[in-house]
Amino acid sequence: MRMSPKPIQSFRGDFTYSNSPGAIARFPFPFPEDEYMYSVNIEPHVTPGPEGSVFEFLFDIDEHYLSEMHERDLVLKENPKRCLAMPHMDQACWDLIERAMTSLSTDYPQHFTLQREGDSWTWENKLLNLKDSFTFGDSSTLPLPPMEYIGRQLQGDIALLDQRDGDLFLDAGIVTCPADWSLAFDAGMSFKEWHGPVPMAHGMGIFDRALKYLCAIPQGRPVRRLNWTLTINARMDTSPETYSEWGADRLSVTPENVADKVHLRVELQVLDRMSRSNALMFSIRTYLISLRDLSTNPEWAKRMHRVMKDLKPELIEYKGLTRYHPMVVEWLSQFDPAN
Amino acid sequence: MTIDKIRVRVDAIEQVAPLIREFQLVPVDGELMPFSPGSHVIVEMPDQPRSHRNAYSLLSEPRDAACYRIAVRLQEHSRGGSRFMHEQVKVGDELAITPPANLFAPNWGARKHLLIAGGVGITPFMSYLPALQRVGAGFELHYLFRSKQTGAYRQQLASELGERCYLYDADEGIRCDLGELLGDQPRGTHIYICGPQTLIAGVQEVAQALGWPTSHIHFEAFAAPQPGYPFEVELNSSGRTLAVDGDTSLLEALEDAGIAVPSLCRGGVCGQCKTRVVAGEPDHRDQFLTADERAEGNCIMPCVSRAAGKRLVLDL
Ligand code: HEM
Ligand code: FES
């Protein structure tokens, strides 16, 4: 089902965020097997993918568009450092603008239009009531710096990686809904440096192999992977910068509220090569679903029970689930009587 | 939209050196994409008995998406790709190319860029030069060639770059003293080499002796997936035999025959397609199997690897 954006809901305070039946049906459930362990789970992101699915286009725009853009605005107002672009990434930011505007206007013509005459571009975003004319490549003709300008119109976080000497460097991005990591802290780091805290995967050679693969991605052949964690309440911004606001939420989970408080948080990560700069775009599109909504699909609930029950202690600890993991397993067990 | 292949038409062919031909490629429909300096494309050549896939640097202005230019040196002992380009390809022909990829990009943080080209190895630098000039970067081009064979674009380069262009024509007895050249560079200089393996090795040796950090030395290493020779694969469970031709991967051949093998990356890194080998010797081309697993020789990653001999038997 194609999703049309609905009125603004909140990812903080009263947490009015909710998923429609259509959004639940297209949720990117991340577990292909009953067991979960890290792997190089990268595959070609062939577009157009299945109609209406989150894999249909390069950027997925769904019913939460207005809510997420509103939340991004709140975060950036509190802390402008959630968006940054080192000076050498200017060209990469413009590559991203081109890739985003051409894909969005082709994939969602009812919401976005782009007119180009040479370097004179006019962009219209009907969802946000924006219409801007600018000179492509000239940052002084945009109302905001290029990364922030386009980032405020894309659902999901974005990082732009500079590729040098067979490695990737986190030199630009807009990150307002991270699963507990900080762009300001990781800025300038290399692929293995920013992955430093991840347990087990380094020893398994996962990052060596992934890096090699990523460096060889050509234009026009994006790839994707899914990552997941659990989040308490439908909170988009679980960043180290705001830890004081959400860290204690983990203590609020009880057997009575676990199904509504605990959300499966899935990141659809797409990697796409930028044209002129050779930078790699890394988009992190976050989907949240409460355990209760997830359990409307009995197959998902059963599989999730098995995955949670056998999850390695290192992963439970790293993902910050220790406190409430037993309650999650217990609640899900009703969907998996044999286990 | 995912772009798998781009159909291009040969718009012009020009002899730019005794053994080098330049091909101008324009899109058959739609547009080409701008690219980054140092990018290459893989050109697919439908030859008999097997087709060729060769990587060629793009030598046009990177911002110009109207036309791609490549230059091909006729290799004496080529496996056929360069011969095909020189002898078979005519103006008006259509070819398929991949979208640009880049494994040889300039390091924009360098204080100075020292470009060393050997023969047809000038090609990636043709797309560096406009970009370096645009940002006002410090650079020098040192171009080694034999004017009886190569040396394409040297007059143009000399007049455009002036004293930043150094030409060494071995057929005129002019040599480049690498020790002197490398010894003379300011700290923070990055070296880029594209040319024959002997030149790359020569520069590396001198650089190492002078204590250059390896992170400042870059050379072009194409990772184009090369087709192989045809072979046969037998499926152990059914005894069925399939033919895998030279430019089909083993995975594709299995899929074409309706045999489902799990796959993700299709590039030899994820491990999904790992398949047991019952007999025959694999030619491993993946990044996934460990040295021990390779030595045991009883598994293969069919997305990239092939048979070393004429036949493989798989546990499928
Ligand atoms: C190149 C773009 C990528 C960026 C910017 C990125 C960024 C990150 C960051 C910031 C973290 C959190 C680390 C922390 O705890 O501070 C992370 C975790 C992780 N990344 Fe990546 N990553 C990228 C690509 C990949 C790829 C291609 C893989 C493929 C295997 C991968 C695998 C992982 C894994 C397994 C984790 C742990 C996740 C968890 O358990 O929740 N990453 N990544
Ligand atoms: S499909 Fe990933 S290794 Fe073969």
XYZ file of C-alpha atoms and ligand atoms in Angstrom:
702
model
C 0.000 0.000 0.000
C 1.251 3.501 -0.852
C 1.395 5.653 2.240
C 0.273 9.241 2.358
C 1.613 11.510 5.079
C -0.743 12.088 7.997
C -0.880 15.013 10.462
C 1.991 15.549 12.896
C 2.356 13.112 15.803
C 4.965 13.288 18.573
C 8.071 11.176 19.318
C 8.502 12.673 22.799
C 6.399 13.917 25.716
C 2.955 12.434 25.125
C 4.212 10.087 22.349
C 1.184 10.249 20.084
C 3.058 8.346 17.335
C 1.063 5.424 15.936
C 1.211 3.042 12.986
C -1.802 2.539 10.700
C -2.630 -1.032 9.615
C -0.989 -0.225 6.279
C 2.213 0.905 7.992
C 2.253 -2.267 10.101
C 1.795 -4.418 7.013
C 4.843 -2.880 5.297
C 7.050 -2.808 8.404
C 10.537 -4.099 7.495
C 10.662 -7.062 9.871
C 14.389 -7.765 10.142
C 14.662 -11.438 11.117
C 14.909 -13.936 8.259
C 15.760 -16.749 10.706
C 14.979 -17.827 14.272
C 18.469 -16.843 15.357
C 20.196 -13.500 15.038
C 23.898 -12.853 14.827
C 25.906 -10.165 13.067
C 26.800 -10.894 9.455
C 27.668 -8.941 6.323
C 23.970 -8.640 5.541
C 24.375 -6.372 2.526
C 22.336 -6.858 -0.633
C 21.665 -4.892 -3.831
C 18.930 -2.297 -3.368
C 17.296 -2.841 -6.737
C 14.730 -0.152 -7.502
C 11.902 -0.061 -8.194
C 11.346 -2.767 -5.564
C 7.967 -4.339 -4.744
C 5.202 -1.762 -5.093
C 4.240 -0.087 -1.842
C 7.048 -1.756 0.123
C 9.718 0.188 1.998
C 12.146 -1.102 -0.659
C 10.278 0.399 -3.614
C 12.422 3.533 -4.031
C 15.787 4.985 -3.064
C 14.129 7.091 -0.335
C 11.003 5.808 1.381
C 8.455 8.520 2.202
C 5.608 7.208 4.376
C 2.781 8.338 6.640
C 5.218 9.659 9.273
C 6.892 12.214 6.981
C 5.467 15.342 8.610
C 5.991 14.001 12.142
C 9.617 13.129 11.458
C 10.379 16.452 9.802
C 8.804 18.236 12.782
C 10.859 16.147 15.231
C 14.020 16.915 13.243
C 13.282 20.610 13.531
C 12.896 20.315 17.323
C 16.211 18.468 17.653
C 18.132 20.881 15.423
C 16.782 23.859 17.345
C 17.967 22.317 20.614
C 21.341 21.336 19.196
C 22.534 22.579 15.805
C 25.579 20.251 16.038
C 23.358 17.348 14.947
C 24.084 18.475 11.400
C 27.589 19.030 10.119
C 29.564 19.040 6.895
C 33.327 19.502 6.745
C 34.351 22.006 4.073
C 35.735 19.321 1.707
C 32.284 17.686 1.685
C 30.545 20.571 -0.050
C 30.533 18.816 -3.401
C 29.229 15.617 -1.791
C 26.351 17.589 -0.243
C 25.416 18.887 -3.680
C 25.632 15.362 -5.091
C 23.159 14.353 -2.381
C 20.866 17.241 -3.273
C 20.882 16.116 -6.877
C 20.301 12.448 -6.052
C 17.524 13.243 -3.557
C 15.695 15.767 -5.710
C 15.836 13.716 -8.896
C 14.690 10.524 -7.143
C 11.953 12.131 -5.049
C 10.483 14.064 -7.969
C 10.489 10.915 -10.122
C 9.195 8.562 -7.427
C 6.680 10.880 -5.722
C 5.630 13.408 -8.389
C 2.479 14.232 -6.429
C 4.611 15.611 -3.561
C 7.831 16.880 -5.165
C 8.736 18.601 -8.419
C 12.065 19.647 -9.860
C 12.707 21.926 -12.817
C 16.237 22.194 -14.168
C 17.569 24.537 -16.758
C 21.297 24.101 -16.780
C 22.376 25.062 -13.267
C 19.161 26.976 -12.521
C 16.977 24.673 -10.468
C 13.541 25.130 -8.952
C 12.458 22.664 -6.298
C 9.008 22.328 -4.860
C 8.156 20.263 -1.783
C 4.389 20.369 -1.514
C 4.310 18.462 1.775
C 6.345 21.159 3.535
C 5.063 24.032 1.389
C 8.506 24.896 0.116
C 9.411 26.309 -3.257
C 12.992 27.410 -3.829
C 15.006 28.465 -6.849
C 18.784 28.208 -6.650
C 21.960 27.769 -8.658
C 23.129 24.167 -8.515
C 26.505 23.959 -6.796
C 26.385 27.458 -5.314
C 25.653 27.151 -1.598
C 25.108 30.892 -1.234
C 21.880 30.566 -3.260
C 20.231 28.183 -0.754
C 18.329 29.367 2.339
C 20.329 26.913 4.532
C 23.689 25.108 4.236
C 23.230 22.282 1.662
C 23.334 19.360 4.127
C 20.773 20.920 6.433
C 18.629 22.132 3.547
C 18.146 18.674 2.043
C 18.335 16.843 5.383
C 15.292 18.719 6.650
C 13.309 17.269 3.742
C 14.380 13.615 3.968
C 12.958 11.079 6.387
C 15.748 9.307 8.235
C 19.298 10.233 9.157
C 21.976 10.694 6.523
C 25.748 10.368 6.649
C 28.095 11.217 3.803
C 31.320 9.252 3.850
C 34.444 10.529 2.168
C 36.392 7.680 0.578
C 40.169 7.878 0.854
C 42.844 5.184 0.724
C 40.380 2.326 0.736
C 38.617 3.600 3.842
C 35.505 5.636 4.612
C 35.405 8.730 6.817
C 32.349 10.182 8.518
C 32.818 13.749 7.345
C 29.242 15.015 6.945
C 25.747 14.153 8.060
C 22.460 15.029 9.670
C 21.686 12.714 12.561
C 18.673 13.491 14.717
C 17.277 9.990 15.314
C 20.288 7.777 16.087
C 20.228 4.494 17.982
C 22.599 5.737 20.675
C 25.502 7.213 18.750
C 26.666 10.753 18.153
C 27.590 12.384 14.873
C 29.603 15.087 16.628
C 31.602 12.401 18.458
C 32.149 10.148 15.422
C 32.852 12.989 12.962
C 36.071 12.453 11.001
C 36.448 8.839 12.163
C 37.206 5.923 9.832
C 34.930 2.912 9.256
C 36.574 0.725 11.897
C 37.037 3.574 14.356
C 33.353 4.500 14.518
C 32.432 0.794 14.673
C 34.869 0.381 17.575
C 32.221 -0.233 20.282
C 30.434 -3.036 18.369
C 31.115 -6.394 20.092
C 32.174 -9.607 18.324
C 31.846 -8.329 14.750
C 35.466 -7.127 14.433
C 36.836 -10.552 15.357
C 34.473 -12.194 12.863
C 36.060 -10.155 10.069
C 32.719 -8.533 9.316
C 34.013 -4.995 9.083
C 36.993 -5.946 6.898
C 34.753 -7.609 4.367
C 32.045 -4.963 4.503
C 34.520 -2.132 3.980
C 36.025 -3.766 0.924
C 32.602 -4.219 -0.575
C 31.463 -0.672 0.198
C 34.537 0.930 -1.351
C 33.805 -0.815 -4.653
C 30.153 0.275 -4.966
C 29.741 1.986 -8.348
C 27.242 4.672 -9.245
C 23.731 3.485 -9.934
C 23.991 0.308 -7.839
C 22.920 1.109 -4.296
C 22.970 -1.604 -1.637
C 21.064 -1.962 1.612
C 21.039 -3.701 4.959
C 18.770 -3.804 7.978
C 19.885 -3.187 11.538
C 17.708 -3.325 14.637
C 17.485 -2.601 18.327
C 14.740 -2.036 20.915
C 13.604 1.405 22.090
C 11.401 2.372 25.016
C 8.462 4.515 23.873
C 8.264 5.730 20.296
C 11.308 7.916 20.776
C 13.200 8.819 17.620
C 16.004 10.772 19.266
C 17.897 8.257 21.400
C 21.239 10.027 21.176
C 24.054 10.238 23.732
C 23.524 14.013 23.688
C 20.038 13.593 25.172
C 20.686 10.460 27.252
C 19.490 12.187 30.410
C 16.038 12.456 28.862
C 15.586 8.833 27.830
C 18.116 6.624 29.648
C 15.847 6.170 32.668
C 12.893 5.103 30.466
C 14.336 1.601 30.577
C 13.449 1.426 34.249
C 9.811 2.184 33.495
C 9.111 -1.128 31.734
C 6.823 -3.504 33.659
C 5.170 -6.798 32.679
C 1.925 -4.808 32.351
C 3.206 -2.131 29.968
C 5.956 -4.022 28.101
C 3.855 -4.582 24.950
C 3.110 -0.900 24.520
C 6.337 0.609 25.824
C 8.884 -1.553 24.035
C 9.300 -0.868 20.328
C 11.242 -2.803 17.754
C 13.400 -0.211 16.034
C 14.514 -1.160 12.531
C 16.931 0.815 10.422
C 16.778 0.432 6.670
C 20.278 1.507 5.675
C 20.922 2.312 2.030
C 24.372 3.011 0.621
C 24.618 4.861 -2.669
C 27.618 6.248 -4.553
C 27.612 10.002 -5.212
C 28.565 11.181 -8.705
C 31.060 14.028 -8.673
C 32.564 13.590 -5.221
C 32.822 9.786 -5.085
C 31.421 10.062 -1.542
C 29.203 7.267 -0.264
C 25.761 8.191 1.004
C 24.559 6.213 4.018
C 20.887 6.743 4.777
C 19.419 5.380 7.976
C 15.658 5.211 7.719
C 14.185 4.311 11.109
C 10.902 2.410 11.586
C 9.356 1.959 15.034
C 6.668 -0.573 15.972
C 5.339 -1.485 19.422
C 5.434 -5.144 20.396
C 1.652 -5.037 20.536
C 1.344 -3.874 16.932
C 4.026 -6.323 15.874
C 2.104 -9.199 17.433
C -0.804 -8.555 15.061
C 1.359 -10.658 12.749
C 1.639 -13.988 14.616
C 4.570 -15.198 12.493
C 6.591 -12.122 13.428
C 5.742 -12.474 17.113
C 6.734 -16.139 17.141
C 10.013 -15.505 15.366
C 10.808 -12.473 17.494
C 10.325 -14.637 20.583
C 12.872 -17.143 19.333
C 15.364 -14.453 18.353
C 15.038 -12.689 21.708
C 15.193 -15.874 23.743
C 18.528 -16.938 22.246
C 20.113 -13.530 21.770
C 23.808 -13.552 22.706
C 24.548 -11.839 26.045
C 27.109 -9.569 24.330
C 24.384 -8.222 22.042
C 21.863 -7.810 24.877
C 24.425 -5.773 26.765
C 25.621 -3.700 23.770
C 22.099 -2.871 22.622
C 21.192 -1.792 26.156
C 18.386 -4.335 26.655
C 19.648 -5.914 29.882
C 17.047 -4.338 32.202
C 13.907 -5.407 30.419
C 14.949 -8.223 28.079
C 13.392 -10.972 30.283
C 10.037 -9.196 30.226
C 10.135 -8.989 26.432
C 10.862 -12.713 26.127
C 8.137 -13.553 28.620
C 5.500 -11.458 26.859
C 6.399 -12.807 23.421
C 6.353 -16.424 24.620
C 2.532 -16.488 24.390
C 2.943 -16.467 20.595
C 5.312 -19.413 20.590
C 3.726 -22.065 22.818
C 6.025 -24.844 21.600
C 9.033 -22.969 22.996
C 16.454 3.723 -10.421
C 19.077 1.064 -10.337
C 21.328 1.319 -13.363
C 22.831 -1.953 -14.371
C 24.253 -1.189 -17.774
C 24.342 1.878 -19.947
C 23.988 1.492 -23.689
C 26.315 3.834 -25.532
C 27.034 4.535 -29.171
C 30.523 5.123 -30.517
C 30.331 8.679 -31.781
C 33.924 9.132 -32.935
C 37.199 7.214 -32.973
C 40.536 8.949 -33.067
C 44.088 7.621 -33.276
C 45.780 9.593 -30.470
C 49.114 7.731 -30.511
C 50.561 5.006 -32.757
C 49.050 2.252 -30.572
C 46.263 4.165 -28.810
C 42.764 4.882 -30.012
C 40.305 7.170 -28.351
C 36.591 6.336 -28.387
C 33.891 8.897 -27.742
C 30.793 7.306 -26.261
C 27.384 8.961 -26.203
C 24.255 7.555 -24.546
C 21.816 5.683 -26.789
C 18.959 7.012 -24.692
C 18.777 9.084 -21.535
C 21.783 10.741 -19.975
C 25.181 9.730 -18.702
C 26.063 10.683 -15.156
C 28.773 13.072 -14.030
C 31.639 11.208 -12.338
C 34.550 11.774 -10.001
C 38.170 12.178 -11.166
C 39.896 8.819 -11.583
C 36.699 6.882 -12.380
C 36.567 3.972 -14.782
C 33.860 2.061 -16.568
C 33.826 -1.565 -17.651
C 33.180 -1.985 -21.345
C 31.489 -5.186 -22.424
C 32.621 -6.491 -25.782
C 30.499 -9.156 -27.438
C 33.310 -11.136 -29.083
C 33.551 -14.800 -30.134
C 34.275 -17.358 -28.750
C 34.065 -15.432 -25.486
C 33.227 -11.850 -24.743
C 35.525 -9.465 -22.936
C 35.028 -7.056 -20.077
C 37.797 -4.515 -19.720
C 38.042 -1.549 -17.384
C 38.985 1.804 -18.941
C 39.482 5.145 -17.206
C 37.209 7.978 -18.230
C 39.311 10.765 -19.644
C 36.669 13.377 -20.264
C 35.870 16.391 -18.088
C 34.165 14.810 -15.032
C 31.346 17.354 -14.965
C 30.432 16.771 -18.583
C 27.755 14.120 -18.814
C 27.144 14.536 -22.547
C 29.889 12.161 -23.646
C 32.424 9.763 -22.089
C 35.868 9.362 -23.646
C 38.126 6.338 -23.170
C 41.496 5.481 -24.701
C 42.562 1.945 -25.515
C 46.113 0.800 -26.116
C 46.489 -2.166 -28.423
C 48.166 -4.827 -26.268
C 50.419 -7.214 -28.147
C 49.411 -10.237 -26.140
C 45.971 -9.117 -25.139
C 43.341 -11.629 -24.199
C 41.412 -9.984 -26.966
C 39.730 -6.956 -25.427
C 42.020 -4.267 -26.789
C 42.278 -6.051 -30.117
C 38.502 -6.138 -30.341
C 38.281 -2.408 -29.598
C 40.912 -1.615 -32.228
C 39.830 -3.978 -34.967
C 36.109 -4.575 -34.594
C 34.568 -1.439 -33.155
C 33.399 1.140 -35.693
C 31.757 4.541 -35.435
C 28.018 4.027 -34.907
C 28.423 0.691 -33.062
C 26.651 0.186 -29.770
C 28.392 -1.079 -26.637
C 27.304 -1.700 -23.061
C 29.231 -0.088 -20.222
C 28.791 -0.171 -16.447
C 28.128 3.027 -14.510
C 31.381 4.700 -13.379
C 33.204 3.363 -10.319
C 36.280 4.873 -8.727
C 39.170 3.097 -7.034
C 41.715 5.821 -7.805
C 40.344 9.096 -6.514
C 42.648 11.982 -5.586
C 43.120 12.628 -1.893
C 41.829 16.174 -1.623
C 43.667 16.722 1.638
C 47.075 16.384 -0.049
C 49.400 19.405 0.105
C 50.632 18.582 -3.371
C 49.693 15.979 -5.969
C 52.493 14.257 -7.899
C 51.011 12.461 -10.902
C 53.200 9.846 -12.584
C 51.844 8.388 -15.815
C 53.345 5.632 -17.930
C 52.085 5.273 -21.517
C 48.317 4.778 -21.663
C 48.368 5.310 -17.876
C 47.860 8.990 -18.652
C 44.126 8.309 -18.929
C 42.909 8.641 -15.301
C 44.912 11.844 -14.937
C 43.026 13.409 -17.829
C 40.010 13.614 -15.495
C 42.133 14.670 -12.485
C 43.582 17.717 -14.208
C 40.430 19.835 -14.692
C 39.375 19.077 -11.104
C 42.801 19.887 -9.621
C 42.911 23.126 -11.575
C 39.392 24.054 -10.497
C 40.276 23.894 -6.807
C 43.678 25.493 -7.335
C 45.548 22.442 -5.956
C 49.332 22.158 -6.225
C 50.342 19.438 -8.689
C 52.924 18.233 -11.205
C 52.440 15.746 -14.021
C 55.343 13.476 -14.957
C 54.526 11.605 -18.145
C 56.745 8.720 -19.300
C 56.103 7.243 -22.754
C 57.586 5.907 -25.989
C 56.579 8.191 -28.822
C 56.735 5.301 -31.300
C 53.870 3.653 -29.387
C 52.187 5.924 -26.844
C 52.413 9.537 -25.667
C 48.813 10.505 -26.357
C 47.755 14.089 -25.608
C 51.287 15.237 -24.789
C 51.270 18.417 -26.884
C 47.915 19.444 -25.461
C 49.071 18.745 -21.905
C 52.346 20.601 -22.359
C 50.633 23.697 -23.656
C 47.845 23.664 -21.064
C 49.961 22.890 -18.023
C 53.189 24.681 -18.978
C 55.933 24.129 -16.433
C 53.792 21.745 -14.374
C 54.064 19.138 -17.168
C 57.232 17.042 -17.528
C 57.574 14.758 -20.559
C 59.968 11.803 -20.775
C 60.115 10.164 -24.188
C 62.152 6.957 -23.874
C 62.360 6.709 -27.668
C 64.287 9.991 -27.571
C 66.417 8.652 -24.752
C 64.830 10.880 -22.132
C 64.484 9.110 -18.801
C 62.906 10.054 -15.505
C 65.141 9.790 -12.449
C 62.622 8.599 -9.875
C 65.045 8.987 -6.978
C 65.621 12.623 -7.790
C 61.924 13.268 -8.437
C 60.687 11.723 -5.194
C 63.562 13.052 -3.125
C 62.658 16.575 -4.089
C 59.034 16.710 -2.907
C 57.637 18.742 -0.017
C 56.165 16.871 2.955
C 52.480 16.079 2.588
C 52.799 15.296 -1.123
C 50.697 12.397 -2.416
C 51.959 10.305 -5.339
C 49.622 8.753 -7.885
C 50.948 6.202 -10.361
C 49.176 4.738 -13.327
C 51.102 2.682 -15.813
C 52.807 -0.653 -16.278
C 53.438 -2.808 -13.213
C 57.179 -2.166 -13.556
C 56.654 1.576 -13.160
C 54.395 1.115 -10.138
C 56.903 -1.226 -8.518
C 59.769 1.135 -9.363
C 58.096 4.117 -7.709
C 57.128 2.052 -4.679
C 60.669 0.833 -4.246
C 62.186 4.304 -4.422
C 59.484 5.710 -2.142
C 60.090 3.013 0.427
C 63.829 3.647 0.378
C 63.166 7.331 0.965
C 60.773 6.558 3.827
C 57.527 7.760 2.250
C 54.409 6.677 4.160
C 52.537 4.088 2.068
C 49.311 6.006 2.735
C 50.675 8.730 0.433
C 51.246 6.431 -2.540
C 48.313 5.513 -4.719
C 48.179 3.328 -7.745
C 45.434 2.196 -10.031
C 44.311 -1.342 -9.321
C 41.255 -2.323 -11.269
C 38.881 -4.733 -9.560
C 36.746 -5.440 -12.594
C 35.046 -8.811 -12.255
C 36.785 -10.752 -14.968
C 34.925 -13.386 -16.897
C 36.565 -16.769 -17.005
C 36.619 -19.823 -19.142
C 33.557 -22.003 -19.645
C 33.196 -25.091 -17.474
C 30.646 -27.677 -16.463
C 28.987 -28.117 -13.133
C 27.323 -31.286 -11.949
C 24.660 -31.308 -9.231
C 25.351 -34.133 -6.860
C 21.758 -34.882 -5.874
C 20.342 -35.249 -9.370
C 23.421 -35.892 -11.450
C 22.250 -33.069 -13.703
C 25.005 -31.196 -15.554
C 24.939 -27.506 -16.472
C 27.238 -25.559 -18.763
C 28.599 -22.280 -17.362
C 29.804 -20.041 -20.152
C 32.658 -17.581 -19.914
C 30.759 -14.503 -18.881
C 28.060 -16.027 -16.722
C 28.817 -16.471 -13.060
C 28.355 -19.890 -11.506
C 25.581 -18.417 -9.360
C 23.804 -17.013 -12.409
C 24.085 -20.338 -14.210
C 22.541 -22.150 -11.236
C 19.765 -19.581 -10.992
C 19.082 -19.766 -14.732
C 18.595 -23.501 -14.293
C 16.023 -22.878 -11.568
C 18.254 -23.885 -8.662
C 17.790 -21.555 -5.714
C 21.040 -20.652 -3.979
C 20.756 -17.988 -1.269
C 22.661 -14.833 -2.129
C 22.924 -11.271 -0.950
C 25.919 -9.248 -1.996
C 26.761 -11.143 -5.207
C 30.267 -9.831 -4.721
C 32.018 -12.491 -2.643
C 31.838 -10.874 0.787
C 28.623 -11.767 2.603
C 28.970 -15.541 2.781
C 25.352 -16.282 1.888
C 25.987 -18.279 -1.246
C 28.556 -20.651 0.261
C 28.133 -24.037 -1.398
C 29.845 -27.375 -0.773
C 32.137 -28.776 -3.444
C 32.138 -32.546 -3.862
C 34.716 -32.805 -6.628
C 36.789 -30.529 -8.833
C 39.068 -27.637 -7.936
C 37.584 -24.172 -7.342
C 39.207 -20.951 -8.588
C 38.479 -18.818 -5.499
C 37.798 -15.141 -6.211
C 35.903 -14.182 -3.046
C 36.824 -12.276 0.103
C 34.836 -14.523 2.402
C 36.515 -17.912 2.793
C 39.494 -18.111 5.097
C 42.850 -19.380 3.869
C 42.178 -22.652 5.703
C 38.804 -23.101 4.054
C 40.361 -22.461 0.678
C 43.092 -24.966 1.340
C 40.503 -27.614 2.216
C 38.925 -26.896 -1.146
C 35.472 -28.193 -0.228
C 33.459 -25.005 -0.509
C 32.978 -22.250 -3.042
C 31.269 -18.851 -3.281
C 29.495 -19.218 -6.640
C 28.656 -15.514 -6.985
C 32.268 -14.762 -7.959
C 34.284 -18.002 -7.965
C 34.575 -20.511 -10.772
C 36.173 -23.816 -11.642
C 39.945 -23.964 -11.962
C 39.534 -26.871 -14.347
C 36.823 -28.050 -16.700
C 34.376 -29.434 -14.136
C 32.989 -29.027 -10.632
C 30.590 -31.225 -8.711
C 28.513 -29.332 -6.155
C 26.531 -30.627 -3.214
C 23.239 -29.295 -4.566
C 29.329 3.106 5.842
C 28.292 3.469 6.510
C 28.054 3.068 7.947
C 27.955 3.914 8.993
C 28.061 5.435 8.942
C 27.740 3.110 10.167
C 27.614 3.618 11.443
C 27.438 2.874 12.570
C 27.389 3.418 13.902
C 27.580 4.879 14.254
C 27.168 2.393 14.755
C 27.064 2.496 16.270
C 28.397 2.201 16.893
C 28.421 2.613 18.359
O 28.029 1.805 19.209
O 28.842 3.745 18.634
C 27.064 1.198 13.961
C 26.812 -0.061 14.460
C 26.880 -1.207 13.683
N 27.211 -1.285 12.350
Fe 27.478 0.247 11.099
N 27.698 1.797 9.825
C 27.891 1.726 8.469
C 27.900 0.595 7.706
C 27.816 -0.678 8.214
C 27.860 -1.850 7.397
C 27.988 -1.906 5.892
C 27.760 -2.895 8.234
C 27.762 -4.318 7.745
C 28.057 -5.353 8.393
C 27.629 -2.375 9.587
C 27.468 -3.113 10.736
C 27.195 -2.608 11.989
C 26.824 -3.417 13.123
C 26.675 -4.941 13.135
C 26.616 -2.541 14.192
C 26.118 -2.916 15.598
C 24.634 -2.641 15.579
C 23.836 -3.122 16.769
O 24.087 -4.198 17.327
O 22.856 -2.424 17.111
N 27.674 -1.018 9.526
N 27.244 1.516 12.637
S 26.330 -13.723 -2.483
Fe 27.587 -12.799 -0.970
S 29.349 -14.094 -0.991
Fe 28.161 -14.812 -2.650
